[in-house]
Coordinates of N, CA, C and O in Angstrom, one line a residue:
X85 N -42.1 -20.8 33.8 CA -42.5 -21.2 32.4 C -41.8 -22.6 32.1 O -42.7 -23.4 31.7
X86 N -40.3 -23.2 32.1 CA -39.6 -23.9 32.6 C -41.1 -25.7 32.9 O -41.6 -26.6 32.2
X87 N -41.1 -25.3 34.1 CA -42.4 -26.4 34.6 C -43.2 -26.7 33.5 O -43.3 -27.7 32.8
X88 N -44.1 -25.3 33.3 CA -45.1 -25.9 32.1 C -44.8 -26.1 31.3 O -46.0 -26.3 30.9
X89 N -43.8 -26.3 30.0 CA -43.6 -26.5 29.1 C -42.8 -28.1 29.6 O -42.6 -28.8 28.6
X90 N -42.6 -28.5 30.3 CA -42.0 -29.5 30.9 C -43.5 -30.3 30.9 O -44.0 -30.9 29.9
X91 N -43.7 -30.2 31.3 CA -45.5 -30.7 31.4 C -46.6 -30.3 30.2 O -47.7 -30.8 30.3
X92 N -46.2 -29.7 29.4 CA -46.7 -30.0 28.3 C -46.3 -31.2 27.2 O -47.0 -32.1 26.6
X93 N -44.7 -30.7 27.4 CA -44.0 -31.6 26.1 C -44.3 -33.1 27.1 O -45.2 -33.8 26.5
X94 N -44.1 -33.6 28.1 CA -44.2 -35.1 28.5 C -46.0 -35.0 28.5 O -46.2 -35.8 27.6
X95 N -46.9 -34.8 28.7 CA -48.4 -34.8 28.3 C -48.4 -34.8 27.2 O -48.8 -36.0 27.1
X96 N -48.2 -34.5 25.9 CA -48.2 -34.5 24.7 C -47.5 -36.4 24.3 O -48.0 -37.4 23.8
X97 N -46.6 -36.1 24.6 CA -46.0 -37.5 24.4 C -46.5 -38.8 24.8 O -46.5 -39.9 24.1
X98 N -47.0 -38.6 26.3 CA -48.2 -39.6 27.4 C -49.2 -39.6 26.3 O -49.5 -40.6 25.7
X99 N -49.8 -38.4 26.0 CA -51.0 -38.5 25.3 C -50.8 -39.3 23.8 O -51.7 -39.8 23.2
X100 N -49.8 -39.2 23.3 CA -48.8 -39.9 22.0 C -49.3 -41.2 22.2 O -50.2 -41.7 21.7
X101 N -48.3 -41.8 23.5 CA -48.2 -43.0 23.6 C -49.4 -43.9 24.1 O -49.4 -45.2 24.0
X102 N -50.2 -43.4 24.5 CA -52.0 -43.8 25.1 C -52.7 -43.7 23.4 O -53.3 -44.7 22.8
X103 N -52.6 -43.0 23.1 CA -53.4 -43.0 21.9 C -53.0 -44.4 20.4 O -53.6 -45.0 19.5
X104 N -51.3 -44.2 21.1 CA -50.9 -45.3 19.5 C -50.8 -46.5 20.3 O -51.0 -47.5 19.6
X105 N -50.6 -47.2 22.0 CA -51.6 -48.3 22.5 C -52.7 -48.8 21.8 O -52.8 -50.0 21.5
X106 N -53.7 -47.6 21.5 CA -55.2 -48.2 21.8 C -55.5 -48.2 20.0 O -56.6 -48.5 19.6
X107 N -54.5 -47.7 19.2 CA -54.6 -48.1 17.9 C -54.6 -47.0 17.0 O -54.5 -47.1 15.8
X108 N -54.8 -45.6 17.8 CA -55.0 -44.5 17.0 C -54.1 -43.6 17.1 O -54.5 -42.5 17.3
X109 N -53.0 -43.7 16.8 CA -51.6 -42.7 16.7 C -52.5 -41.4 16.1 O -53.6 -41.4 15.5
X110 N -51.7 -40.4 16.4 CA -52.7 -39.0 16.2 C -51.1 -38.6 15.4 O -51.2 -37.7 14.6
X111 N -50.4 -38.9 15.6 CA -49.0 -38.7 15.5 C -48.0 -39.9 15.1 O -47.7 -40.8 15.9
X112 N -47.5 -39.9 13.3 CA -46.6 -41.5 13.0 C -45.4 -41.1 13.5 O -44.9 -40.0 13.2
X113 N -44.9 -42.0 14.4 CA -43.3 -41.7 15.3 C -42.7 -42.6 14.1 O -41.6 -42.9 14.4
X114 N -43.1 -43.2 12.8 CA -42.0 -44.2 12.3 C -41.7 -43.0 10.3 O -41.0 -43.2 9.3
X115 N -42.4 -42.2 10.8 CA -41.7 -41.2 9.8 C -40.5 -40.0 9.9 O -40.1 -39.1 9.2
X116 N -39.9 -40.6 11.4 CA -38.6 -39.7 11.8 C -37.5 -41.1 12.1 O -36.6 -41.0 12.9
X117 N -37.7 -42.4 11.5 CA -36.9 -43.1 12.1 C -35.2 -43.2 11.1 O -35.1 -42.7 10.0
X118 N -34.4 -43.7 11.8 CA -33.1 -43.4 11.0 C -32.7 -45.4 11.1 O -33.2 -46.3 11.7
X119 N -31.5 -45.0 9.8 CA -31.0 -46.9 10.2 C -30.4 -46.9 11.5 O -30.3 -48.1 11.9
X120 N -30.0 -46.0 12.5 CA -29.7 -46.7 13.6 C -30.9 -47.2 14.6 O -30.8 -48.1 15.5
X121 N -32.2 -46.2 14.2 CA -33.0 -46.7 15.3 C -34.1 -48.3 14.7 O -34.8 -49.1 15.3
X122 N -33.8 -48.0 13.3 CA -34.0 -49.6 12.6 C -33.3 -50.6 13.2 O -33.8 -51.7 13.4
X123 N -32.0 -50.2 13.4 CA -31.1 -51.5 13.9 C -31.5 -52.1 15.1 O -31.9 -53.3 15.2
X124 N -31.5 -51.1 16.0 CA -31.7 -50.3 17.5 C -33.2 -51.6 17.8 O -33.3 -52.7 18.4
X125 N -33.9 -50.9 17.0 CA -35.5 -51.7 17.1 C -35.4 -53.0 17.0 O -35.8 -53.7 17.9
X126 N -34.6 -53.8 15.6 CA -34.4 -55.1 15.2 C -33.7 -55.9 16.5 O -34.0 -57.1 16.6
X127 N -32.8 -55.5 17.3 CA -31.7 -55.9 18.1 C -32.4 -56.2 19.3 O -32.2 -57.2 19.9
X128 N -33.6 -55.1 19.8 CA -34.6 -55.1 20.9 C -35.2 -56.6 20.6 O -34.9 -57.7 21.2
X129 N -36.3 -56.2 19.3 CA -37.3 -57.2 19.3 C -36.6 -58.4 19.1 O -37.3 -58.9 18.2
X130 N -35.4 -59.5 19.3 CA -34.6 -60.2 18.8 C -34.2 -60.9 20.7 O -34.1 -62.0 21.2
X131 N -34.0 -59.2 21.1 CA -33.5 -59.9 22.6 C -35.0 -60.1 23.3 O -35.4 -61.0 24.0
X132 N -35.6 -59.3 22.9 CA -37.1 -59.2 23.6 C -38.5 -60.5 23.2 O -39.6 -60.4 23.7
X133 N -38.1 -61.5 22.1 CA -38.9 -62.2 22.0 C -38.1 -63.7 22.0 O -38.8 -64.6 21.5
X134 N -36.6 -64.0 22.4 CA -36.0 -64.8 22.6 C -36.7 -65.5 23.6 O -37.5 -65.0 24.4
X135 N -36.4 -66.8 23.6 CA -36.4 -67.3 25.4 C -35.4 -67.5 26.0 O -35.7 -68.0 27.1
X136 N -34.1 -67.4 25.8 CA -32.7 -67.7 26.2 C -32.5 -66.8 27.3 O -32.6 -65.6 27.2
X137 N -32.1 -67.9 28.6 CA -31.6 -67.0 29.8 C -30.7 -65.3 29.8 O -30.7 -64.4 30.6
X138 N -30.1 -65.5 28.6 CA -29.4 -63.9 28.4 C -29.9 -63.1 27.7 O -29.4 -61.9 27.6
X139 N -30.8 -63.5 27.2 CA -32.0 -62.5 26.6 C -33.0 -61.8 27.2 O -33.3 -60.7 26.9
X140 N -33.6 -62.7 28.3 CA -33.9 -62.8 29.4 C -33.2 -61.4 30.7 O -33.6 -60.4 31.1
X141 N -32.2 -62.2 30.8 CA -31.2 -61.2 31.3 C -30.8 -59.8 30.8 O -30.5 -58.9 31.7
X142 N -30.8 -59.4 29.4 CA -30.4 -58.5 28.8 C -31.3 -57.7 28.6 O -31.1 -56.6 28.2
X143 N -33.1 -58.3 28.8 CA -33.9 -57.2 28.5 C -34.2 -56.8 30.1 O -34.6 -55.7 30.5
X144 N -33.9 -57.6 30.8 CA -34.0 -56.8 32.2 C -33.3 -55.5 32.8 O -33.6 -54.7 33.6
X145 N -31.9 -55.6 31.9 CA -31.0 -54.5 32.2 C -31.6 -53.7 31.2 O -30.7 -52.9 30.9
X146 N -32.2 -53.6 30.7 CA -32.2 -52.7 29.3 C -33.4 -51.9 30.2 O -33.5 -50.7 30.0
X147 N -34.2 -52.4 31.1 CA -35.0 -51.9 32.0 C -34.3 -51.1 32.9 O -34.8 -50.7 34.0
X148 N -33.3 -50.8 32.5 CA -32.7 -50.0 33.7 C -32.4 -48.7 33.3 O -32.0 -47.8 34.1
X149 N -32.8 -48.6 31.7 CA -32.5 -47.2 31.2 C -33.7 -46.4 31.1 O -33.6 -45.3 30.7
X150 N -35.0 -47.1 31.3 CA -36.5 -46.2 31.5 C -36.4 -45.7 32.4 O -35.9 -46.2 33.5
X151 N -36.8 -44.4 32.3 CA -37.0 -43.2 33.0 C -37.6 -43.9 34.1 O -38.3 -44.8 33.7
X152 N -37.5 -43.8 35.8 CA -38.5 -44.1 36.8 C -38.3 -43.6 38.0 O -37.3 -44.0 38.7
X153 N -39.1 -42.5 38.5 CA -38.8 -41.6 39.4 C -38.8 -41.9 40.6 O -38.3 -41.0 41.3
X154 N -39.1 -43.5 41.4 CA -38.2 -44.5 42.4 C -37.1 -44.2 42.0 O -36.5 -43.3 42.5
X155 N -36.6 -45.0 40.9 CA -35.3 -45.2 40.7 C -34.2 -43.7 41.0 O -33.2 -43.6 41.7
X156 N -34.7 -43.0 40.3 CA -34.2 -41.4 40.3 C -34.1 -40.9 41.7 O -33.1 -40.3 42.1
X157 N -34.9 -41.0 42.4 CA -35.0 -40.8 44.1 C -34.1 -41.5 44.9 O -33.6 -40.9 45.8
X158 N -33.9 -43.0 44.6 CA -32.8 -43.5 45.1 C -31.3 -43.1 44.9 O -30.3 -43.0 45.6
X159 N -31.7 -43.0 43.7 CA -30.1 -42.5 43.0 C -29.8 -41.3 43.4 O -28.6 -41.1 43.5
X160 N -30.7 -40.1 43.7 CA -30.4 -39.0 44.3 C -29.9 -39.2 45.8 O -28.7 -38.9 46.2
X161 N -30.8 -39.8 46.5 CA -30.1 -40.4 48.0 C -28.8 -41.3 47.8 O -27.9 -41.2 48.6
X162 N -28.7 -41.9 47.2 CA -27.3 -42.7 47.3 C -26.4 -41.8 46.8 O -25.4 -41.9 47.4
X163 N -26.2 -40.8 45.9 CA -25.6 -39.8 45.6 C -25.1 -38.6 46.4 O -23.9 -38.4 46.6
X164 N -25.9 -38.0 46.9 CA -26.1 -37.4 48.2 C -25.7 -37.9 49.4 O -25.5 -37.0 50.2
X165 N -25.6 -39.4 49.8 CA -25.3 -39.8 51.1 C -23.6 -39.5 51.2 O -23.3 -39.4 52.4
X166 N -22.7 -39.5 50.5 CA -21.6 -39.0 50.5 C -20.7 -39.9 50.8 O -19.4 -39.7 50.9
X167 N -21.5 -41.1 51.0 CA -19.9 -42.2 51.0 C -20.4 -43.4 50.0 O -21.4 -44.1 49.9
X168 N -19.4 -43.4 49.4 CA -19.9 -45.1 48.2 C -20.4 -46.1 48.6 O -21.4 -46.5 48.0
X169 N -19.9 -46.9 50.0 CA -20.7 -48.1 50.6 C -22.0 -47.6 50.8 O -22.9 -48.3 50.4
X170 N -22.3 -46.5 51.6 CA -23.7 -46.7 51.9 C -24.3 -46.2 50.7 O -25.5 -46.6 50.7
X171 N -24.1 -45.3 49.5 CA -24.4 -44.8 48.0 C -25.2 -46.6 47.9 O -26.4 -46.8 47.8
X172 N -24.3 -47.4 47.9 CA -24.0 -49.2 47.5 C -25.2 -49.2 48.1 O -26.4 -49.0 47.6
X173 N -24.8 -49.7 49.5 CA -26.2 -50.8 49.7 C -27.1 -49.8 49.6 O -28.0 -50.5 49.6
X174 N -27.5 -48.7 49.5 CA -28.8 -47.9 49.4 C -29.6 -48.6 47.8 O -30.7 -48.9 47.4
X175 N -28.6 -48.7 47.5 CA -29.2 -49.3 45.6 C -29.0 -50.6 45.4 O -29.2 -51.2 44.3
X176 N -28.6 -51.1 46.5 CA -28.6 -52.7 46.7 C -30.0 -53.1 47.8 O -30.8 -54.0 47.6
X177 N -30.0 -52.3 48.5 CA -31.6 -52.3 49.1 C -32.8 -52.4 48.2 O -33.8 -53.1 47.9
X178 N -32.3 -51.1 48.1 CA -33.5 -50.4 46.9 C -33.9 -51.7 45.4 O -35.1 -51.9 44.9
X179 N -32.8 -52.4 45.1 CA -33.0 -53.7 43.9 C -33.7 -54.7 44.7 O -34.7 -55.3 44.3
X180 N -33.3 -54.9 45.9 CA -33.7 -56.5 46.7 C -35.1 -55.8 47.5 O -35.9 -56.6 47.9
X181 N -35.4 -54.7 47.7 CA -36.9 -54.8 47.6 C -38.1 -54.1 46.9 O -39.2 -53.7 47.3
X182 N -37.4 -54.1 45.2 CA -38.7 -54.0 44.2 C -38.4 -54.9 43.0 O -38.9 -54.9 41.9
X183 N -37.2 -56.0 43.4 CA -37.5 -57.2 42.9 C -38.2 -58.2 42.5 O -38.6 -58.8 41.5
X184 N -38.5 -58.5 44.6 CA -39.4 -59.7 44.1 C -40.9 -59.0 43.6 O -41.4 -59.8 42.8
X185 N -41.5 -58.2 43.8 CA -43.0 -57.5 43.1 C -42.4 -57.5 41.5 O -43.3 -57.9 40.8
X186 N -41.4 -57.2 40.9 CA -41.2 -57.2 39.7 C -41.2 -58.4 39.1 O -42.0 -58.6 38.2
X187 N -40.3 -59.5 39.6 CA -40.4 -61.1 39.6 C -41.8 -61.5 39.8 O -42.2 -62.3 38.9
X188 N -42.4 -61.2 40.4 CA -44.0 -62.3 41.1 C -44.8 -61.5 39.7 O -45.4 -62.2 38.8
X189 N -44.7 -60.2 39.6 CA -45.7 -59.4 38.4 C -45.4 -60.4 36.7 O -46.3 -60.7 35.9
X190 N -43.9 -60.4 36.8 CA -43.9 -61.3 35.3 C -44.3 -62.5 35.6 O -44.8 -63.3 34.7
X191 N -44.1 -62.6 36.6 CA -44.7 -64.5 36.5 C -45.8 -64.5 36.6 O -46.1 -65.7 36.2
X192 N -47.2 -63.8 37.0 CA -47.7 -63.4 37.1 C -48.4 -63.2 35.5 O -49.1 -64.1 34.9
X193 N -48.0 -62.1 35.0 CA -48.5 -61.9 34.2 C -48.4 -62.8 33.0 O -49.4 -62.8 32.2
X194 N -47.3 -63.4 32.8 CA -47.3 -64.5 31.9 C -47.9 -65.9 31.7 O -48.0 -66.7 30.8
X195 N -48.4 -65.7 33.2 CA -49.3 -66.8 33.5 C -50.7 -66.5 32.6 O -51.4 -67.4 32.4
X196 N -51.2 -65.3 32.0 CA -52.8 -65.2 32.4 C -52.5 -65.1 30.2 O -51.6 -64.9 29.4
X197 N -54.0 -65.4 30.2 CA -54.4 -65.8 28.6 C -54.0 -64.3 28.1 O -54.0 -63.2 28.7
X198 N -53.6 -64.7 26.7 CA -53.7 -63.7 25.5 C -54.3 -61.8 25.7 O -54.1 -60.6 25.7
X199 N -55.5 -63.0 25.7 CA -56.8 -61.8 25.6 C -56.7 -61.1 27.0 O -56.7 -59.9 27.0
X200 N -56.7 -61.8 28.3 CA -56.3 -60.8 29.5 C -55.4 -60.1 28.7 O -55.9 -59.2 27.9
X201 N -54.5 -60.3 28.6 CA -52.7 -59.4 28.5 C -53.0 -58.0 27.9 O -52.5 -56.9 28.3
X202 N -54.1 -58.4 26.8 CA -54.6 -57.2 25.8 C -55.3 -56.7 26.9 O -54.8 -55.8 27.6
X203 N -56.5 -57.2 27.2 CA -57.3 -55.8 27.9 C -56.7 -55.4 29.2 O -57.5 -54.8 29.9
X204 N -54.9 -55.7 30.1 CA -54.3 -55.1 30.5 C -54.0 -54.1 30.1 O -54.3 -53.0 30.5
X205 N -53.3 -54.5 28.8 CA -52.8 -52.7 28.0 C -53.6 -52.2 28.0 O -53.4 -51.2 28.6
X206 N -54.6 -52.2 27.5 CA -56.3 -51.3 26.9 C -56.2 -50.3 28.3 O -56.1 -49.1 28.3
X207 N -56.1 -51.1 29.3 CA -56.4 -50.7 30.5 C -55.4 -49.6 30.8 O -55.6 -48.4 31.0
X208 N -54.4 -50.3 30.9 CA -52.6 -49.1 30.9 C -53.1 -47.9 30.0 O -53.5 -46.8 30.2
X209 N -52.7 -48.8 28.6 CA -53.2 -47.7 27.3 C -54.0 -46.2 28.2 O -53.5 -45.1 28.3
X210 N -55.2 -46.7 28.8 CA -56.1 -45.6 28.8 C -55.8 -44.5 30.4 O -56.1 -43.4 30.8
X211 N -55.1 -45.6 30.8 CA -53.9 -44.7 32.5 C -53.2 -43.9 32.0 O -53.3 -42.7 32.2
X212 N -52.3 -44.3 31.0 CA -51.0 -43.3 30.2 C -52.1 -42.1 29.5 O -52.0 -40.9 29.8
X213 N -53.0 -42.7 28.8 CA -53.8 -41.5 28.0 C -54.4 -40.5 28.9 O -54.5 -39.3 28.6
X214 N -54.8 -41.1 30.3 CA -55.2 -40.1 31.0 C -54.5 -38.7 32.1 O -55.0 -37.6 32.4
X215 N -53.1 -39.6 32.6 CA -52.3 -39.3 32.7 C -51.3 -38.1 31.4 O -50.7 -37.1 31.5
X216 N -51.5 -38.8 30.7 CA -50.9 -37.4 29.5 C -52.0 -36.1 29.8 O -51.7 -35.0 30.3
X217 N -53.2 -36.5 29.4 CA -54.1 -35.4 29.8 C -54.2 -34.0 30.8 O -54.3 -32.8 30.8
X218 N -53.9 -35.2 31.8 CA -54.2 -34.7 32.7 C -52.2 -33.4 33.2 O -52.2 -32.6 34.2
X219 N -51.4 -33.6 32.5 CA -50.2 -33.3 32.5 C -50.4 -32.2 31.2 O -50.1 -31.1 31.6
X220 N -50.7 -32.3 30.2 CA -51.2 -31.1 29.5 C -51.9 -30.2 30.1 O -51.6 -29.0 29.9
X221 N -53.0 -30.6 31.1 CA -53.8 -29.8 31.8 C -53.3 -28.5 33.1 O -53.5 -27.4 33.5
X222 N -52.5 -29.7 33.3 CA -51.4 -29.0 34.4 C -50.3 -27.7 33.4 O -50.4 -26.5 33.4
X223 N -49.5 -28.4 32.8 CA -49.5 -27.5 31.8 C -50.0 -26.1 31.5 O -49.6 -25.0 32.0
X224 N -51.0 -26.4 30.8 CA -51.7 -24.7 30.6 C -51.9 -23.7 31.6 O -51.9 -22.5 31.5
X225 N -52.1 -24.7 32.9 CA -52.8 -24.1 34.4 C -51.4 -23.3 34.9 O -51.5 -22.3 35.5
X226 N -50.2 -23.7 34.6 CA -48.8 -23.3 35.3 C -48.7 -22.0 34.3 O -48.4 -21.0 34.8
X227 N -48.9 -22.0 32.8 CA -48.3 -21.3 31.8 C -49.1 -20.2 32.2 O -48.6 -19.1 32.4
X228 N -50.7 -20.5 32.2 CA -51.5 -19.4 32.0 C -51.5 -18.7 33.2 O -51.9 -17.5 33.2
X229 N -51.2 -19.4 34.5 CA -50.7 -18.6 35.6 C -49.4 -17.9 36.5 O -49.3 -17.1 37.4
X230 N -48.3 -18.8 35.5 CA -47.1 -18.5 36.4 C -46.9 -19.4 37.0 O -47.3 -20.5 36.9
X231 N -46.0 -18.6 38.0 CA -45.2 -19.7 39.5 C -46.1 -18.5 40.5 O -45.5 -18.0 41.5
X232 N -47.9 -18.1 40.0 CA -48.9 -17.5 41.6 C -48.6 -18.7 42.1 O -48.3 -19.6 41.4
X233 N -48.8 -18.9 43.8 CA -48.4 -19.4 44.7 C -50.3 -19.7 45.1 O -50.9 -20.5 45.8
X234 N -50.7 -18.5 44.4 CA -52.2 -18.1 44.8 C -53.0 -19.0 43.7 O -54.2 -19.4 44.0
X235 N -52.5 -19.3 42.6 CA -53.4 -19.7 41.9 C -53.1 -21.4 42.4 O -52.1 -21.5 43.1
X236 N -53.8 -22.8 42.2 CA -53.6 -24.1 42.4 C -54.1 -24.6 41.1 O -54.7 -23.9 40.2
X237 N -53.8 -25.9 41.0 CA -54.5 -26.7 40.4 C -56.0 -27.0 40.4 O -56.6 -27.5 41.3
X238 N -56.3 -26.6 39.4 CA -58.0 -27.2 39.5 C -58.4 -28.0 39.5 O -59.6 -28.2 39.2
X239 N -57.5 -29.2 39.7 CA -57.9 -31.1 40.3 C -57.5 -31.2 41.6 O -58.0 -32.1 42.3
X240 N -56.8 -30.5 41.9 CA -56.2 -30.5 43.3 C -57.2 -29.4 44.3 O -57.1 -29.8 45.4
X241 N -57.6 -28.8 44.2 CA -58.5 -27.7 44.9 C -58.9 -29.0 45.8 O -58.9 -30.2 45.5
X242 N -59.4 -28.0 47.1 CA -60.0 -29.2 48.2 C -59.6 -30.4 48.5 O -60.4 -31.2 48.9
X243 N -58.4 -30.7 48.5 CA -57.9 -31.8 48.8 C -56.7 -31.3 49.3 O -56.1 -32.3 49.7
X244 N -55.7 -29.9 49.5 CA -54.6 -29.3 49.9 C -54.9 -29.3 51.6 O -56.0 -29.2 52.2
X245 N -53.8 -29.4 51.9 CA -53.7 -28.6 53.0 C -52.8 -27.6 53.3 O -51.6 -27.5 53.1
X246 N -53.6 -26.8 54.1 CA -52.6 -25.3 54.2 C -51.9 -25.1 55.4 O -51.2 -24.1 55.6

């Protein structure tokens, strides 16, 4: 039970954040907010629309506290490998090659007009929204069956191998 409710609450939230993207919050996140996450928000949007090289700098690390299940995978292997240097370069690897794709993507993307930028998100927007869906879906399928081994996913059927 554990899983599905794990996969509900993040589908619920995916589906949150897909929905208030594309303009239609189903759900106001700004009727739970407190002065610290007013501050919190002010201090972001301040580093986040600067152009100053440490602004720059500071919203890149700030990227380092989003959840990202690469990053988590690495950190489990360098954790696990059981000595610090190689822990090191495993996450010194791991930076020097999804850098430059991170690098080339902003430059990249700041290159292209307004209106692209928007119908990028639209586009994201409706990946996150589908992805939530589809994680609620998963959800009910685990709840309403358990941990059967016998039952699968019903997006996944015919595509397993046994």
């Amino acid at each position: 039970p554990a899983q599905s409710i794990l996969c509900l609450f993040a589908g619920l939230i995916l589906t949150a954040q897909g929905l208030a993207i594309l303009g239609r919050p189903w759900f106001r996140w700004g009727t739970f907010q407190s002065p610290v996450a007013c501050q919190a928000a002010a201090a972001f949007r301040q580093i986040m629309t600067s152009p100053s090289l440490t602004a720059v700098f500071l919203a890149g690390a700030a990227t380092g506290f989003l959840p990202c299940a690469l990053l988590y995978a690495y950190l489990a292997l360098a954790a696990q490998s059981g000595s610090l240097l190689t822990g090191m370069l495993l996450m010194v690897a791991m930076a020097m090659g999804t850098a430059p794709l991170m690098i080339l993507t902003g430059l990249g993307v700041s290159s292209l007009r307004l209106t692209t930028r928007q119908q990028i998100l639209k586009v994201a927007a409706v990946l996150v929204l589908g992805t939530g869906i589809t994680s609620v879906i998963r959800g009910s399928v685990y709840w309403y069956h358990g941990d059967s081994t016998s039952q699968r996913c019903p997006m996944c059927q015919g595509t397993e191998t046994q």
